[in-house]
Amino acid sequence: MVTEASKFGSLWPLPQKVQISEVSFKLTGYSFRIVDAKQSSAGPSCTLLQDAYRRYYEYMFGSAKRSGKNKNRRSGASDLTELQVWITSTDSDCDAYPNVKSDESYELTVDQPFAVLKAPKVWGALHGLETFSQLIFEDDYGAKSINATSISDFPRFPHRGILLDTSRHFLPVKVILANLETMAMNKINVFHWHIVDDPSFPYMSKTFPQLSQQGAFHPYSHVYTPSDVKMVIEFARLRGIRVIPEFDTPGHTQSWGKGQAGLLTPCYSGSRPSGSFGPVNPILNTTYTFMTQFFKEISAVFPDGYVHLGGDEVDFSCWRSNPDITKFMDQQGFGRDYSKLESFYIQRLLDIVTATKKGYMIWQEVFDNGVKLKPDTVVHVWIGGRYNDEMSKVTTAGYPTLLSAPWYLDYISYRQDWQNYYKVEPLSFNGTDAQKKLVIGGEACLWGEYVDSTNITPRLWPRASAVAERLWSSKDVRDINDAYNRLSGHRCRMVERGIPAEPLFVSFCPREYRG
Amino acid sequence: MVTEASKFGSLWPLPQKVQISEVSFKLTGYSFRIVDAKQSSAGPSCTLLQDAYRRYYEYMFGSAKRSGKNKNRRSGASDLTELQVWITSTDSDCDAYPNVKSDESYELTVDQPFAVLKAPKVWGALHGLETFSQLIFEDDYGAKSINATSISDFPRFPHRGILLDTSRHFLPVKVILANLETMAMNKINVFHWHIVDDPSFPYMSKTFPQLSQQGAFHPYSHVYTPSDVKMVIEFARLRGIRVIPEFDTPGHTQSWGKGQAGLLTPCYSGSRPSGSFGPVNPILNTTYTFMTQFFKEISAVFPDGYVHLGGDEVDFSCWRSNPDITKFMDQQGFGRDYSKLESFYIQRLLDIVTATKKGYMIWQEVFDNGVKLKPDTVVHVWIGGRYNDEMSKVTTAGYPTLLSAPWYLDYISYRQDWQNYYKVEPLSFNGTDAQKKLVIGGEACLWGEYVDSTNITPRLWPRASAVAERLWSSKDVRDINDAYNRLSGHRCRMVERGIPAEPLFVSFCPREYRG
């Protein structure tokens, strides 16, 4: 494939409605300004927007600006000198956190005497600023230009996420922030923070400091302090991104056991404890006391309305080996069906989390095992292969559903695998319109076995960009050649903004990545 | 797999003979010095060594040094304060270029009152410095320590290379230098520079400037100027690395055609030229005039005794379509055997290059096609699958042979593929001892379809390190668990030296990569 100009330039993800005229204007860093429209409900006190203006000005004129101000230069007749940002709702949401119902729509008109970006809320304005910056191109003389354009845009799905795993490898905060920055360039609005798992527990808990002191790879250099977490959440909020933490139990909890004695099930070898431990011990009251205190902290630390509770891949062999568990199973009349024991645990955990006023997300096994769920529980479909059947089942049961199965970006191969992610149609399962409306979106998952700060960013981008467009743009935006051409430009734009986004194929960028 | 201490620490590649005692010494950046031994044939005028001393001092004490000199501190009794470097041959090779016959051996003794590194030539000294730096570890208090050690070392194979492709994507010089730096950390001694190919011609030729002006992705930002090339060669020399350029013909030459009209074969569609071009046109005298001038320049620009002439994957369809070629084939009595035409071309090219006093390397097809080769021609085996058969054939014919087939690092998958590279035994083909002696080594090839400056370094390291140990260490160094443990430490050391070498698996480094 050869990069050719798309009629949509390098817009990514493609807006719902775009009209680009042939009339073009020039922009200079010296004269161009992004300003609040007079009628806007968000003024200079809206830090989120002021911060975004500065950020996008940097993206647009970063290099030009460095060549210094030219005080003598006058604006030309064909210059575009202003983008007015107009928040139309009386409440701009400027100081709020985004949520799954946030209005992300915007309308953008590029024309003289000025461009106008209208959005009900700041979230749409952020997306509109990104789109505006994507419309700017350099003409043959290096001058920044933009065509007269009219765009009306909104996301197809409200939940467009990326899962990063900070347990299998620790990711320095700086790396997380760089990827949040890049998520915003792709209109991704959820950072699913798979923060702890078997290998390490980097989350520093104020209530249970031993968890990271014992469970992190290193108690000082490989932890996220409360202020680190706060910084990540605020950095994300300023970019319209929700931070949903995952504290996966009862499996995937080896690292929890190091700092919290008695939490995990002791495994037996014959009639004696083997010294190794299995999933969270579901038969002890102390387990639920611990979880109550722990999730009380989590509900306060993470402002999002949802917390991901995991619940995947529980290995029953340790439970089977433990005579106390067997006794408990008999008492409860579970027979030898350990999924009933798992459900018993999860049920109590869900009650605990419900008491913190949070909603919850869970991996599909929890639903598959027939655990009783609140109606607004988000079921996360991840198992590959026949995932469409699962989508049908979950939506038949009436739960909001999230798709990740075809978007496991940790799997790699020698090919343009972004095309596979791109070709997925999340609503291709059998089901009624009502069922399809339950699909709130999807997430690209980059599990951490083989990635850390040395390679995660190029591994993620632009492959996750393919998922981003699938979840934002209209269903019929599927032309793979047009996508290739726009995405090539989009990837070079990410590179120019300092993000080492890897190439799609043989190609070059005007300004290559130099670290 | 879990990282445990190897009795060889994080030595990589493992030296031929190592004895590590339990006695340990401390080192401080304040007191430790690397100095020329009095008896050494290389003194302060040997820039290569002085430069290396500084480099390794930085690696060893980079961070400690920043905490400032402590003038009041006295050396402790158990301190190691000096490494004496003793070049034993009368000619140190200090100002020479390394070649396939260079002596790379060294002996290292770490003991009090000082450590001694003896090597016949500077090349061995460079390797010994790297090994010395790998012996240093931090004790529980962060103090730099080293055990009393005795090492005698030399490479199993004299040609240990890495191929980088700067045609499918342009690699900024900075990226090439960073990878040369890393090659030295792995005792890799050949940079096979696949500098031009179909997609682009970044080599700026003084004789034919149009080649890069027309054939590069961009005539200014995506070219290697003569001074860039000089810098790469000298940077490599200072690290004991040969730079072997590849100018692949007659196929893989689309980019040559842009700046050199008449060089490529016009393809025909029926009775008319189609407008597209095929391989180099082998039937014109102008082709050979051009090649004579071109390789005269190359022989002067690149000091190495060898140039790689390619010769792989020649597509005959264009030659078949061209009536002038058909006529020529008839005149020569080639029938319809286009490999004869290819051989005709290569034969003349080899004569041209021989006249420049250079040796040549060629991809295996040239040998397979029965082209008459000089006895010292290096045949490069790259085709996967039954490569052992090819190794047998080539060595039976008596040619020096280079293995790359199992080491195509552009192929990626979701697994620890370094283990596959590691398990390769280059001499496992059927053949006599005399045949096996013809195998001069191998190269890890990282073709450029999917890599550029955003991802090439973590894609290459530590995967290429597996090849590096296979080519350096003794045949019986094959313990995959010991290799995992040493390589995990080696990869963290590369990270600490600023190289984003990716993780082998779930793990952490004391100091993670922070860009």
Coordinates of N, CA, C and O in Angstrom, one line a residue, chain A residues 9 54 64 123 138 142 194 208 231 257 329 412 415-416 457 472:
Chain A
G9 N -7.7 14.1 4.6 CA -6.4 14.4 5.2 C -5.9 13.3 6.2 O -6.0 12.1 5.8
R54 N -3.5 26.0 25.6 CA -2.0 26.1 25.5 C -1.5 24.8 24.9 O -0.6 24.9 24.1
A64 N 7.4 26.3 15.0 CA 7.4 27.6 14.4 C 7.6 28.7 15.5 O 8.4 29.6 15.3
W123 N -16.0 18.4 27.4 CA -15.5 17.2 26.8 C -15.6 17.2 25.3 O -14.6 16.8 24.6
E138 N 0.9 21.6 6.5 CA 1.9 22.6 6.0 C 1.9 22.6 4.5 O 1.9 21.5 3.8
G142 N 6.0 25.3 3.8 CA 6.1 25.1 5.2 C 5.1 25.9 6.0 O 5.1 25.9 7.2
H194 N -5.2 -1.5 35.1 CA -5.0 -2.9 35.7 C -3.8 -2.8 36.6 O -2.7 -3.1 36.2
F208 N -3.7 0.0 54.1 CA -2.9 -1.3 54.2 C -1.5 -1.1 53.5 O -1.3 -1.6 52.5
M231 N -2.2 12.5 40.6 CA -1.7 13.2 39.4 C -2.2 12.5 38.1 O -2.6 13.2 37.2
G257 N -1.0 -11.4 48.8 CA -0.7 -12.2 50.0 C 0.5 -11.9 50.7 O 0.7 -12.2 51.9
M329 N -17.6 -26.0 51.8 CA -18.4 -26.4 50.6 C -19.5 -27.3 51.0 O -20.7 -27.2 50.6
I412 N 1.2 -10.2 19.2 CA 1.9 -9.5 18.1 C 2.2 -10.5 17.0 O 2.3 -11.7 17.2
R415 N 3.0 -8.5 10.6 CA 1.9 -8.1 9.7 C 1.3 -6.8 10.2 O 1.6 -6.3 11.3
Q416 N 0.4 -6.3 9.3 CA -0.3 -5.1 9.7 C -1.5 -5.4 10.5 O -2.7 -5.3 10.1
T457 N 5.0 2.2 24.4 CA 4.4 3.2 23.6 C 4.3 2.9 22.1 O 3.3 2.9 21.5
W472 N -15.2 5.2 17.7 CA -15.7 6.6 17.6 C -16.5 6.8 16.4 O -17.7 7.3 16.4

